[in-house]
mmCIF file of C-alpha atoms (C1' of nucleotides) in Angstrom:
data_model
loop_
_atom_site.group_PDB
_atom_site.id
_atom_site.type_symbol
_atom_site.label_atom_id
_atom_site.label_comp_id
_atom_site.label_asym_id
_atom_site.label_seq_id
_atom_site.Cartn_x
_atom_site.Cartn_y
_atom_site.Cartn_z
ATOM 1 C CA MET A 1 174.764 121.984 145.062
ATOM 2 C CA TYR A 2 171.651 119.871 144.791
ATOM 3 C CA ILE A 3 170.272 117.372 142.351
ATOM 4 C CA CYS A 4 167.918 118.879 139.826
ATOM 5 C CA ILE A 5 164.359 117.729 140.055
ATOM 6 C CA VAL A 6 163.991 115.528 137.030
ATOM 7 C CA LYS A 7 160.524 114.170 136.917
ATOM 8 C CA LEU A 8 157.754 116.434 135.764
ATOM 9 C CA GLU A 9 155.655 114.991 138.574
ATOM 10 C CA ASN A 10 158.033 116.591 141.049
ATOM 11 C CA ALA A 11 158.543 119.796 139.140
ATOM 12 C CA ILE A 12 154.878 120.695 139.041
ATOM 13 C CA GLN A 13 153.809 118.520 141.978
ATOM 14 C CA SER A 14 151.131 116.681 140.117
ATOM 15 C CA ASN A 15 150.742 113.201 138.736
ATOM 16 C CA LYS A 16 147.247 113.486 137.404
ATOM 17 C CA PHE A 17 147.842 113.509 133.672
ATOM 18 C CA LYS A 18 145.044 112.534 131.318
ATOM 19 C CA SER A 19 147.449 110.908 128.888
ATOM 20 C CA GLU A 20 151.078 110.720 127.862
ATOM 21 C CA VAL A 21 150.246 113.310 125.214
ATOM 22 C CA GLN A 22 148.882 115.794 127.747
ATOM 23 C CA LYS A 23 151.904 115.151 129.945
ATOM 24 C CA ALA A 24 154.194 115.743 126.963
ATOM 25 C CA GLY A 25 152.593 119.153 126.424
ATOM 26 C CA LEU A 26 153.243 120.167 130.015
ATOM 27 C CA ASN A 27 156.712 118.662 129.863
ATOM 28 C CA ILE A 28 157.618 120.766 126.826
ATOM 29 C CA LEU A 29 156.339 123.937 128.492
ATOM 30 C CA TYR A 30 158.217 123.176 131.698
ATOM 31 C CA THR A 31 161.452 122.236 129.941
ATOM 32 C CA ALA A 32 161.310 125.409 127.880
ATOM 33 C CA TRP A 33 160.950 127.428 131.063
ATOM 34 C CA TRP A 34 163.879 125.534 132.580
ATOM 35 C CA LEU A 35 166.119 126.175 129.575
ATOM 36 C CA LYS A 36 165.132 129.823 129.395
ATOM 37 C CA THR A 37 165.876 130.340 133.074
ATOM 38 C CA LEU A 38 169.243 128.658 132.634
ATOM 39 C CA SER A 39 170.402 131.068 129.953
ATOM 40 C CA CYS A 40 168.754 134.143 131.479
ATOM 41 C CA LYS A 41 170.873 133.673 134.570
ATOM 42 C CA GLU A 42 174.036 133.735 132.467
ATOM 43 C CA LEU A 43 172.891 136.579 130.239
ATOM 44 C CA LYS A 44 172.221 138.759 133.219
ATOM 45 C CA GLU A 45 175.904 139.362 133.848
ATOM 46 C CA PHE A 46 176.136 140.713 130.307
ATOM 47 C CA GLY A 47 173.144 142.988 130.897
ATOM 48 C CA LEU A 48 171.100 141.138 128.307
ATOM 49 C CA THR A 49 167.667 139.592 128.386
ATOM 50 C CA HIS A 50 166.822 136.376 126.573
ATOM 51 C CA GLU A 51 165.060 138.189 123.752
ATOM 52 C CA GLN A 52 167.728 140.849 123.365
ATOM 53 C CA TYR A 53 170.259 138.031 123.007
ATOM 54 C CA ASN A 54 168.072 136.375 120.410
ATOM 55 C CA VAL A 55 167.991 139.568 118.332
ATOM 56 C CA LEU A 56 171.774 139.961 118.544
ATOM 57 C CA ARG A 57 172.208 136.345 117.436
ATOM 58 C CA ILE A 58 169.909 136.913 114.470
ATOM 59 C CA LEU A 59 171.731 140.072 113.453
ATOM 60 C CA LYS A 60 175.016 138.216 113.545
ATOM 61 C CA GLY A 61 173.654 135.849 110.904
ATOM 62 C CA LYS A 62 173.864 138.683 108.362
ATOM 63 C CA HIS A 63 176.716 140.659 109.878
ATOM 64 C CA PRO A 64 178.096 143.063 108.762
ATOM 65 C CA ASN A 65 175.003 143.586 106.624
ATOM 66 C CA GLN A 66 171.822 145.205 107.882
ATOM 67 C CA MET A 67 168.451 143.608 108.536
ATOM 68 C CA CYS A 68 165.020 145.184 108.700
ATOM 69 C CA VAL A 69 162.521 144.631 111.540
ATOM 70 C CA LYS A 70 160.432 142.201 109.519
ATOM 71 C CA ASP A 71 163.379 139.954 108.707
ATOM 72 C CA ILE A 72 164.399 139.843 112.336
ATOM 73 C CA ALA A 73 160.842 139.150 113.506
ATOM 74 C CA GLY A 74 160.569 136.213 111.117
ATOM 75 C CA ARG A 75 163.579 134.595 112.754
ATOM 76 C CA MET A 76 162.510 135.100 116.367
ATOM 77 C CA ILE A 77 161.648 132.006 118.370
ATOM 78 C CA GLU A 78 158.676 133.690 119.994
ATOM 79 C CA LYS A 79 156.888 135.117 117.000
ATOM 80 C CA ASN A 80 154.910 137.751 118.840
ATOM 81 C CA SER A 81 157.967 139.492 120.133
ATOM 82 C CA ASN A 82 157.769 143.219 119.730
ATOM 83 C CA VAL A 83 161.009 143.616 117.811
ATOM 84 C CA PRO A 84 161.013 147.436 117.534
ATOM 85 C CA ARG A 85 160.975 147.767 121.313
ATOM 86 C CA ILE A 86 163.592 145.114 121.926
ATOM 87 C CA ILE A 87 165.771 146.986 119.478
ATOM 88 C CA ASP A 88 165.100 150.291 121.280
ATOM 89 C CA ARG A 89 166.914 148.848 124.286
ATOM 90 C CA LEU A 90 169.797 147.455 122.260
ATOM 91 C CA VAL A 91 170.245 150.844 120.600
ATOM 92 C CA VAL A 92 170.368 152.591 123.978
ATOM 93 C CA LYS A 93 173.137 150.193 125.024
ATOM 94 C CA LYS A 94 174.871 150.906 121.689
ATOM 95 C CA LEU A 95 174.959 147.227 120.782
ATOM 96 C CA VAL A 96 172.937 147.858 117.630
ATOM 97 C CA LYS A 97 172.907 150.727 115.159
ATOM 98 C CA ARG A 98 169.566 151.643 113.618
ATOM 99 C CA THR A 99 169.077 153.735 110.478
ATOM 100 C CA GLN A 100 166.250 154.530 108.105
ATOM 101 C CA GLY A 101 165.898 152.219 105.104
ATOM 102 C CA GLU A 102 167.095 153.649 101.800
ATOM 103 C CA HIS A 103 165.389 151.767 98.996
ATOM 104 C CA ASP A 104 162.233 151.494 101.133
ATOM 105 C CA GLY A 105 161.461 154.458 103.339
ATOM 106 C CA ARG A 106 159.140 152.455 105.559
ATOM 107 C CA GLN A 107 161.885 150.198 106.783
ATOM 108 C CA THR A 108 164.289 150.673 109.642
ATOM 109 C CA VAL A 109 167.462 148.707 109.195
ATOM 110 C CA MET A 110 169.750 147.436 111.915
ATOM 111 C CA ALA A 111 173.287 146.174 112.232
ATOM 112 C CA LEU A 112 175.460 145.001 115.100
ATOM 113 C CA THR A 113 178.007 147.465 116.394
ATOM 114 C CA GLN A 114 181.483 146.309 117.339
ATOM 115 C CA ALA A 115 180.381 146.336 120.985
ATOM 116 C CA GLY A 116 177.315 144.275 120.079
ATOM 117 C CA LEU A 117 179.401 141.704 118.291
ATOM 118 C CA SER A 118 181.790 141.453 121.172
ATOM 119 C CA VAL A 119 179.100 141.110 123.857
ATOM 120 C CA LEU A 120 177.378 138.522 121.709
ATOM 121 C CA GLU A 121 180.530 136.481 121.386
ATOM 122 C CA SER A 122 181.390 136.398 125.062
ATOM 123 C CA SER A 123 177.820 135.686 126.126
ATOM 124 C CA THR A 124 177.530 132.934 123.539
ATOM 125 C CA ASN A 125 180.663 131.293 124.876
ATOM 126 C CA LYS A 126 179.259 131.406 128.365
ATOM 127 C CA ILE A 127 175.914 129.945 127.334
ATOM 128 C CA ASP A 128 177.518 127.182 125.289
ATOM 129 C CA GLU A 129 179.607 126.303 128.309
ATOM 130 C CA ILE A 130 176.562 126.135 130.582
ATOM 131 C CA TYR A 131 174.575 124.091 128.093
ATOM 132 C CA GLU A 132 177.499 121.728 127.723
ATOM 133 C CA ALA A 133 177.630 121.275 131.475
ATOM 134 C CA THR A 134 173.921 121.120 132.194
ATOM 135 C CA VAL A 135 171.931 119.865 129.248
ATOM 136 C CA SER A 136 172.591 116.178 129.357
ATOM 137 C CA LEU A 137 171.716 114.785 125.975
ATOM 138 C CA ASN A 138 173.862 113.052 123.413
ATOM 139 C CA ASN A 139 173.612 113.745 119.699
ATOM 140 C CA LYS A 140 171.543 110.663 118.994
ATOM 141 C CA ASP A 141 168.965 111.523 121.649
ATOM 142 C CA ALA A 142 168.922 115.132 120.490
ATOM 143 C CA ALA A 143 168.174 114.013 116.937
ATOM 144 C CA ALA A 144 165.349 111.785 118.184
ATOM 145 C CA LEU A 145 163.975 114.676 120.194
ATOM 146 C CA ASN A 146 164.097 116.975 117.179
ATOM 147 C CA ASN A 147 162.129 114.455 115.141
ATOM 148 C CA LEU A 148 159.471 114.082 117.811
ATOM 149 C CA LEU A 149 159.072 117.830 118.254
ATOM 150 C CA GLU A 150 158.682 118.351 114.538
ATOM 151 C CA LYS A 151 156.182 115.508 114.406
ATOM 152 C CA ILE A 152 154.049 117.250 117.031
ATOM 153 C CA ARG A 153 153.716 120.327 114.897
ATOM 154 C CA GLU A 154 153.040 118.593 111.593
ATOM 155 C CA LYS A 155 149.254 118.899 111.504
ATOM 156 C CA GLU A 156 147.326 121.444 109.469
ATOM 157 C CA LYS A 157 146.097 124.428 111.354
ATOM 158 C CA MET B 1 143.608 126.901 105.888
ATOM 159 C CA TYR B 2 147.338 126.445 105.377
ATOM 160 C CA ILE B 3 149.856 123.795 106.222
ATOM 161 C CA CYS B 4 151.752 124.445 109.405
ATOM 162 C CA ILE B 5 155.447 125.067 109.022
ATOM 163 C CA VAL B 6 156.963 121.910 110.432
ATOM 164 C CA LYS B 7 160.691 122.145 110.285
ATOM 165 C CA LEU B 8 162.453 124.339 112.779
ATOM 166 C CA GLU B 9 164.623 125.531 109.896
ATOM 167 C CA ASN B 10 161.535 127.097 108.352
ATOM 168 C CA ALA B 11 160.026 128.322 111.571
ATOM 169 C CA ILE B 12 163.016 130.398 112.557
ATOM 170 C CA GLN B 13 164.508 130.713 109.069
ATOM 171 C CA SER B 14 167.879 129.408 110.008
ATOM 172 C CA ASN B 15 169.791 126.234 109.429
ATOM 173 C CA LYS B 16 173.022 127.137 111.103
ATOM 174 C CA PHE B 17 172.897 124.964 114.207
ATOM 175 C CA LYS B 18 176.104 124.123 116.008
ATOM 176 C CA SER B 19 174.851 120.667 116.922
ATOM 177 C CA GLU B 20 171.748 118.550 117.261
ATOM 178 C CA VAL B 21 171.778 119.464 120.947
ATOM 179 C CA GLN B 22 171.733 123.191 120.252
ATOM 180 C CA LYS B 23 168.987 122.648 117.716
ATOM 181 C CA ALA B 24 167.020 120.643 120.267
ATOM 182 C CA GLY B 25 167.178 123.562 122.696
ATOM 183 C CA LEU B 26 165.766 125.947 120.109
ATOM 184 C CA ASN B 27 163.221 123.351 119.041
ATOM 185 C CA ILE B 28 161.924 122.993 122.593
ATOM 186 C CA LEU B 29 161.624 126.767 122.997
ATOM 187 C CA TYR B 30 159.847 127.112 119.677
ATOM 188 C CA THR B 31 157.481 124.203 120.274
ATOM 189 C CA ALA B 32 156.590 125.583 123.701
ATOM 190 C CA TRP B 33 155.747 128.910 122.100
ATOM 191 C CA TRP B 34 153.648 127.101 119.482
ATOM 192 C CA LEU B 35 151.700 125.122 122.104
ATOM 193 C CA LYS B 36 151.190 128.175 124.267
ATOM 194 C CA THR B 37 149.861 130.185 121.329
ATOM 195 C CA LEU B 38 147.515 127.349 120.453
ATOM 196 C CA SER B 39 145.827 127.310 123.840
ATOM 197 C CA CYS B 40 145.927 131.080 124.342
ATOM 198 C CA LYS B 41 143.817 131.498 121.251
ATOM 199 C CA GLU B 42 141.152 129.182 122.673
ATOM 200 C CA LEU B 43 141.333 130.616 126.176
ATOM 201 C CA LYS B 44 140.718 134.076 124.862
ATOM 202 C CA GLU B 45 137.062 133.393 124.218
ATOM 203 C CA PHE B 46 136.731 132.479 127.885
ATOM 204 C CA GLY B 47 138.470 135.698 128.913
ATOM 205 C CA LEU B 48 141.379 133.774 130.381
ATOM 206 C CA THR B 49 145.123 134.023 129.914
ATOM 207 C CA HIS B 50 147.392 131.006 129.887
ATOM 208 C CA GLU B 51 148.605 131.598 133.421
ATOM 209 C CA GLN B 52 145.144 132.331 134.810
ATOM 210 C CA TYR B 53 144.019 129.003 133.350
ATOM 211 C CA ASN B 54 146.978 127.269 134.947
ATOM 212 C CA VAL B 55 146.015 128.645 138.380
ATOM 213 C CA LEU B 56 142.398 127.535 137.956
ATOM 214 C CA ARG B 57 143.585 124.053 136.970
ATOM 215 C CA ILE B 58 145.805 123.859 140.034
ATOM 216 C CA LEU B 59 143.000 124.988 142.341
ATOM 217 C CA LYS B 60 140.740 122.316 140.904
ATOM 218 C CA GLY B 61 143.228 119.694 142.089
ATOM 219 C CA LYS B 62 142.207 120.443 145.687
ATOM 220 C CA HIS B 63 138.641 121.579 145.089
ATOM 221 C CA PRO B 64 136.569 122.277 147.127
ATOM 222 C CA ASN B 65 139.417 122.805 149.563
ATOM 223 C CA GLN B 66 141.513 125.948 149.709
ATOM 224 C CA MET B 67 145.140 126.440 148.724
ATOM 225 C CA CYS B 68 147.622 129.101 149.786
ATOM 226 C CA VAL B 69 149.788 131.150 147.382
ATOM 227 C CA LYS B 70 152.886 129.096 148.086
ATOM 228 C CA ASP B 71 151.201 125.787 147.260
ATOM 229 C CA ILE B 72 149.888 127.195 144.001
ATOM 230 C CA ALA B 73 153.256 128.692 143.080
ATOM 231 C CA GLY B 74 154.956 125.336 143.614
ATOM 232 C CA ARG B 75 152.680 123.767 141.041
ATOM 233 C CA MET B 76 153.012 126.430 138.352
ATOM 234 C CA ILE B 77 154.778 125.467 135.149
ATOM 235 C CA GLU B 78 156.626 128.774 135.001
ATOM 236 C CA LYS B 79 158.042 129.011 138.495
ATOM 237 C CA ASN B 80 158.593 132.761 138.480
ATOM 238 C CA SER B 81 154.942 133.532 137.976
ATOM 239 C CA ASN B 82 153.695 136.234 140.273
ATOM 240 C CA VAL B 83 150.828 134.244 141.725
ATOM 241 C CA PRO B 84 149.328 136.989 143.942
ATOM 242 C CA ARG B 85 148.745 139.218 140.928
ATOM 243 C CA ILE B 86 147.367 136.461 138.727
ATOM 244 C CA ILE B 87 144.923 135.750 141.523
ATOM 245 C CA ASP B 88 143.997 139.436 141.771
ATOM 246 C CA ARG B 89 142.559 139.179 138.275
ATOM 247 C CA LEU B 90 140.747 135.931 138.924
ATOM 248 C CA VAL B 91 139.179 137.434 142.046
ATOM 249 C CA VAL B 92 137.945 140.463 140.092
ATOM 250 C CA LYS B 93 136.266 138.079 137.636
ATOM 251 C CA LYS B 94 134.808 136.185 140.613
ATOM 252 C CA LEU B 95 136.343 132.906 139.476
ATOM 253 C CA VAL B 96 138.289 132.549 142.699
ATOM 254 C CA LYS B 97 137.469 133.453 146.282
ATOM 255 C CA ARG B 98 140.325 134.696 148.460
ATOM 256 C CA THR B 99 140.322 134.874 152.244
ATOM 257 C CA GLN B 100 142.851 135.399 154.999
ATOM 258 C CA GLY B 101 144.461 132.246 156.386
ATOM 259 C CA GLU B 102 143.180 131.140 159.808
ATOM 260 C CA HIS B 103 145.847 128.960 161.399
ATOM 261 C CA ASP B 104 148.557 131.151 159.829
ATOM 262 C CA GLY B 105 147.812 134.855 159.544
ATOM 263 C CA ARG B 106 150.485 135.398 156.897
ATOM 264 C CA GLN B 107 148.736 133.189 154.398
ATOM 265 C CA THR B 108 146.009 134.047 151.941
ATOM 266 C CA VAL B 109 143.963 131.048 150.924
ATOM 267 C CA MET B 110 142.049 130.564 147.702
ATOM 268 C CA ALA B 111 139.294 128.356 146.375
ATOM 269 C CA LEU B 112 137.443 128.076 143.079
ATOM 270 C CA THR B 113 133.980 129.583 142.948
ATOM 271 C CA GLN B 114 131.172 127.812 141.148
ATOM 272 C CA ALA B 115 131.718 130.173 138.214
ATOM 273 C CA GLY B 116 135.430 129.380 138.256
ATOM 274 C CA LEU B 117 134.776 125.663 138.188
ATOM 275 C CA SER B 118 132.370 126.024 135.339
ATOM 276 C CA VAL B 119 134.648 128.242 133.203
ATOM 277 C CA LEU B 120 137.494 125.849 133.881
ATOM 278 C CA GLU B 121 135.479 122.883 132.716
ATOM 279 C CA SER B 122 134.287 124.388 129.455
ATOM 280 C CA SER B 123 137.693 125.837 128.611
ATOM 281 C CA THR B 124 139.361 122.523 129.393
ATOM 282 C CA ASN B 125 136.993 120.735 127.038
ATOM 283 C CA LYS B 126 137.813 123.211 124.318
ATOM 284 C CA ILE B 127 141.561 122.893 124.818
ATOM 285 C CA ASP B 128 141.443 119.098 124.904
ATOM 286 C CA GLU B 129 139.532 119.203 121.649
ATOM 287 C CA ILE B 130 142.096 121.468 119.993
ATOM 288 C CA TYR B 131 145.019 119.415 121.252
ATOM 289 C CA GLU B 132 143.331 116.272 119.982
ATOM 290 C CA ALA B 133 142.935 117.854 116.557
ATOM 291 C CA THR B 134 146.293 119.594 116.312
ATOM 292 C CA VAL B 135 148.961 117.885 118.375
ATOM 293 C CA SER B 136 149.821 114.894 116.282
ATOM 294 C CA LEU B 137 151.555 112.428 118.521
ATOM 295 C CA ASN B 138 150.592 108.931 119.536
ATOM 296 C CA ASN B 139 150.995 107.609 123.066
ATOM 297 C CA LYS B 140 154.177 105.735 122.289
ATOM 298 C CA ASP B 141 155.873 108.798 120.805
ATOM 299 C CA ALA B 142 154.615 110.945 123.665
ATOM 300 C CA ALA B 143 156.153 108.553 126.178
ATOM 301 C CA ALA B 144 159.461 108.625 124.303
ATOM 302 C CA LEU B 145 159.335 112.418 124.271
ATOM 303 C CA ASN B 146 158.662 112.525 127.999
ATOM 304 C CA ASN B 147 161.696 110.351 128.637
ATOM 305 C CA LEU B 148 163.950 112.508 126.508
ATOM 306 C CA LEU B 149 162.779 115.739 128.129
ATOM 307 C CA GLU B 150 163.365 114.339 131.589
ATOM 308 C CA LYS B 151 166.775 113.119 130.499
ATOM 309 C CA ILE B 152 167.724 116.648 129.457
ATOM 310 C CA ARG B 153 167.060 117.957 132.924
ATOM 311 C CA GLU B 154 168.757 115.185 134.842
ATOM 312 C CA LYS B 155 172.094 116.851 135.510
ATOM 313 C CA GLU B 156 173.131 118.370 138.797
ATOM 314 C CA LYS B 157 172.860 122.092 138.952
ATOM 315 C "C1'" DA C 1 159.644 137.072 177.434
ATOM 316 C "C1'" DT C 2 162.182 139.454 174.226
ATOM 317 C "C1'" DA C 3 165.086 139.815 170.203
ATOM 318 C "C1'" DA C 4 166.434 137.861 165.926
ATOM 319 C "C1'" DA C 5 165.480 135.087 162.025
ATOM 320 C "C1'" DA C 6 162.529 133.067 158.815
ATOM 321 C "C1'" DT C 7 158.275 132.790 156.305
ATOM 322 C "C1'" DA C 8 154.222 134.237 153.370
ATOM 323 C "C1'" DC C 9 152.814 137.433 150.831
ATOM 324 C "C1'" DA C 10 152.361 142.252 148.692
ATOM 325 C "C1'" DT C 11 154.253 145.671 145.885
ATOM 326 C "C1'" DG C 12 157.391 148.155 142.651
ATOM 327 C "C1'" DT C 13 160.182 148.392 138.304
ATOM 328 C "C1'" DA C 14 162.047 147.048 133.919
ATOM 329 C "C1'" DT C 15 161.208 144.107 130.342
ATOM 330 C "C1'" DG C 16 158.505 141.129 127.441
ATOM 331 C "C1'" DT C 17 154.060 139.117 125.225
ATOM 332 C "C1'" DA C 18 149.778 139.429 122.841
ATOM 333 C "C1'" DC C 19 147.069 142.105 120.366
ATOM 334 C "C1'" DA C 20 144.810 146.371 118.597
ATOM 335 C "C1'" DT C 21 145.378 150.548 116.323
ATOM 336 C "C1'" DG C 22 147.757 154.494 114.116
ATOM 337 C "C1'" DT C 23 150.878 156.443 110.440
ATOM 338 C "C1'" DA C 24 153.761 157.011 106.672
ATOM 339 C "C1'" DA C 25 155.554 154.924 102.484
ATOM 340 C "C1'" DT C 26 154.892 151.934 98.716
ATOM 341 C "C1'" DA C 27 152.308 149.104 95.466
ATOM 342 C "C1'" DA C 28 148.223 148.033 92.935
ATOM 343 C "C1'" DA C 29 143.932 149.162 90.750
ATOM 344 C "C1'" DA C 30 140.735 152.214 88.475
ATOM 345 C "C1'" DT D 1 147.078 159.642 87.559
ATOM 346 C "C1'" DT D 2 144.421 159.425 91.254
ATOM 347 C "C1'" DT D 3 142.437 156.451 94.448
ATOM 348 C "C1'" DT D 4 142.682 152.419 97.161
ATOM 349 C "C1'" DA D 5 145.002 148.760 99.361
ATOM 350 C "C1'" DT D 6 148.946 146.969 101.372
ATOM 351 C "C1'" DT D 7 153.145 146.993 103.802
ATOM 352 C "C1'" DA D 8 156.520 148.201 107.530
ATOM 353 C "C1'" DC D 9 156.800 149.926 111.494
ATOM 354 C "C1'" DA D 10 155.515 152.653 115.824
ATOM 355 C "C1'" DT D 11 152.721 153.011 119.701
ATOM 356 C "C1'" DG D 12 149.264 151.925 123.314
ATOM 357 C "C1'" DT D 13 147.144 148.696 126.753
ATOM 358 C "C1'" DA D 14 146.457 144.646 129.600
ATOM 359 C "C1'" DC D 15 148.741 141.002 131.368
ATOM 360 C "C1'" DA D 16 152.898 138.315 132.641
ATOM 361 C "C1'" DT D 17 157.914 137.515 133.958
ATOM 362 C "C1'" DA D 18 162.056 138.263 136.576
ATOM 363 C "C1'" DC D 19 163.696 140.089 140.356
ATOM 364 C "C1'" DA D 20 164.267 143.319 144.337
ATOM 365 C "C1'" DT D 21 162.321 145.015 148.354
ATOM 366 C "C1'" DG D 22 158.810 145.955 151.943
ATOM 367 C "C1'" DT D 23 155.611 144.303 155.723
ATOM 368 C "C1'" DA D 24 153.221 141.575 158.818
ATOM 369 C "C1'" DT D 25 153.149 137.149 161.114
ATOM 370 C "C1'" DT D 26 155.243 133.212 162.932
ATOM 371 C "C1'" DT D 27 159.188 130.618 164.578
ATOM 372 C "C1'" DT D 28 163.489 130.148 166.788
ATOM 373 C "C1'" DA D 29 167.066 131.451 169.825
ATOM 374 C "C1'" DT D 30 168.652 133.726 173.793
#
DNA sequence: ATAAAATACATGTATGTACATGTAATAAAA
DNA sequence: TTTTATTACATGTACATACATGTATTTTAT
């Protein structure tokens, strides 16, 4: 049991930031890594990786209907994820059932199996629990954070 | 030229968030991916990956002195990075010089080469430029964001 | 001084990212 | 209708992550 290193300066052992904006960039990257690590540790006992969990969560959104690869990819957090290969592994574990598309022969369509649904539910409970215990942020702060993050990304590209 | 998708709801095509806190978690992960993609695209023309750039930046902090693997690893944003192998690639490109430690034979110590310093400087200029043009956040907002992110991580673990 | 423990790093494997390219099915154009 | 373009996905490669394990060197304990 030890106190988590809070300050970015400690986490990456540097205090030479050009600006608050540059520091914010690093802070977002570091916090994302921290959050990801947090849930990965929990997911491991369910035999899932972060991205496999993400795909299961997305599939649940349409359950018991099927989704094609493209629809899943569009909902992934990391857009360059190679969805077909993540699904390969979920199919091997029988958490997802994959069949050829009917009205469009190019598509492969996926649905959660009963096992997939059940693993998803227990792992989600576990992650919610950990977040509850570890991510210290009230609703008001979370809303402020959401606004700031969306502000960052608002420029044309 | 198109307008960047701002809202997380659009980015991951979902609006079923359990709470602002859960949404904030996803928002951080997505924004980190967005930032990373932004700089990766620029780094590519310098033949660098995100993590290789991070190592060069860290080495510059002590330049022209050397650093060992452990010191570099402690400063990485993603703590599970496999520093020895990232360095392998930088050595091949002659951006970093690696030698055996003297006062401790277990260590390998690294320093930037002149080429490494020069690539680092031009790529840093390019990235600063892109951030300036794309990351829309003023200093006050950035400071608020930094506080919120550090607040998230403040719990014991 | 010798054995045991710890440290610093290298290496191996499964999985994922980022991106290029290939292939079959569908849609659009001539 | 036939050609051409596009779409949806599969596959390949280089690099990175996450984690386990191996190896040499140093430190500590006996």
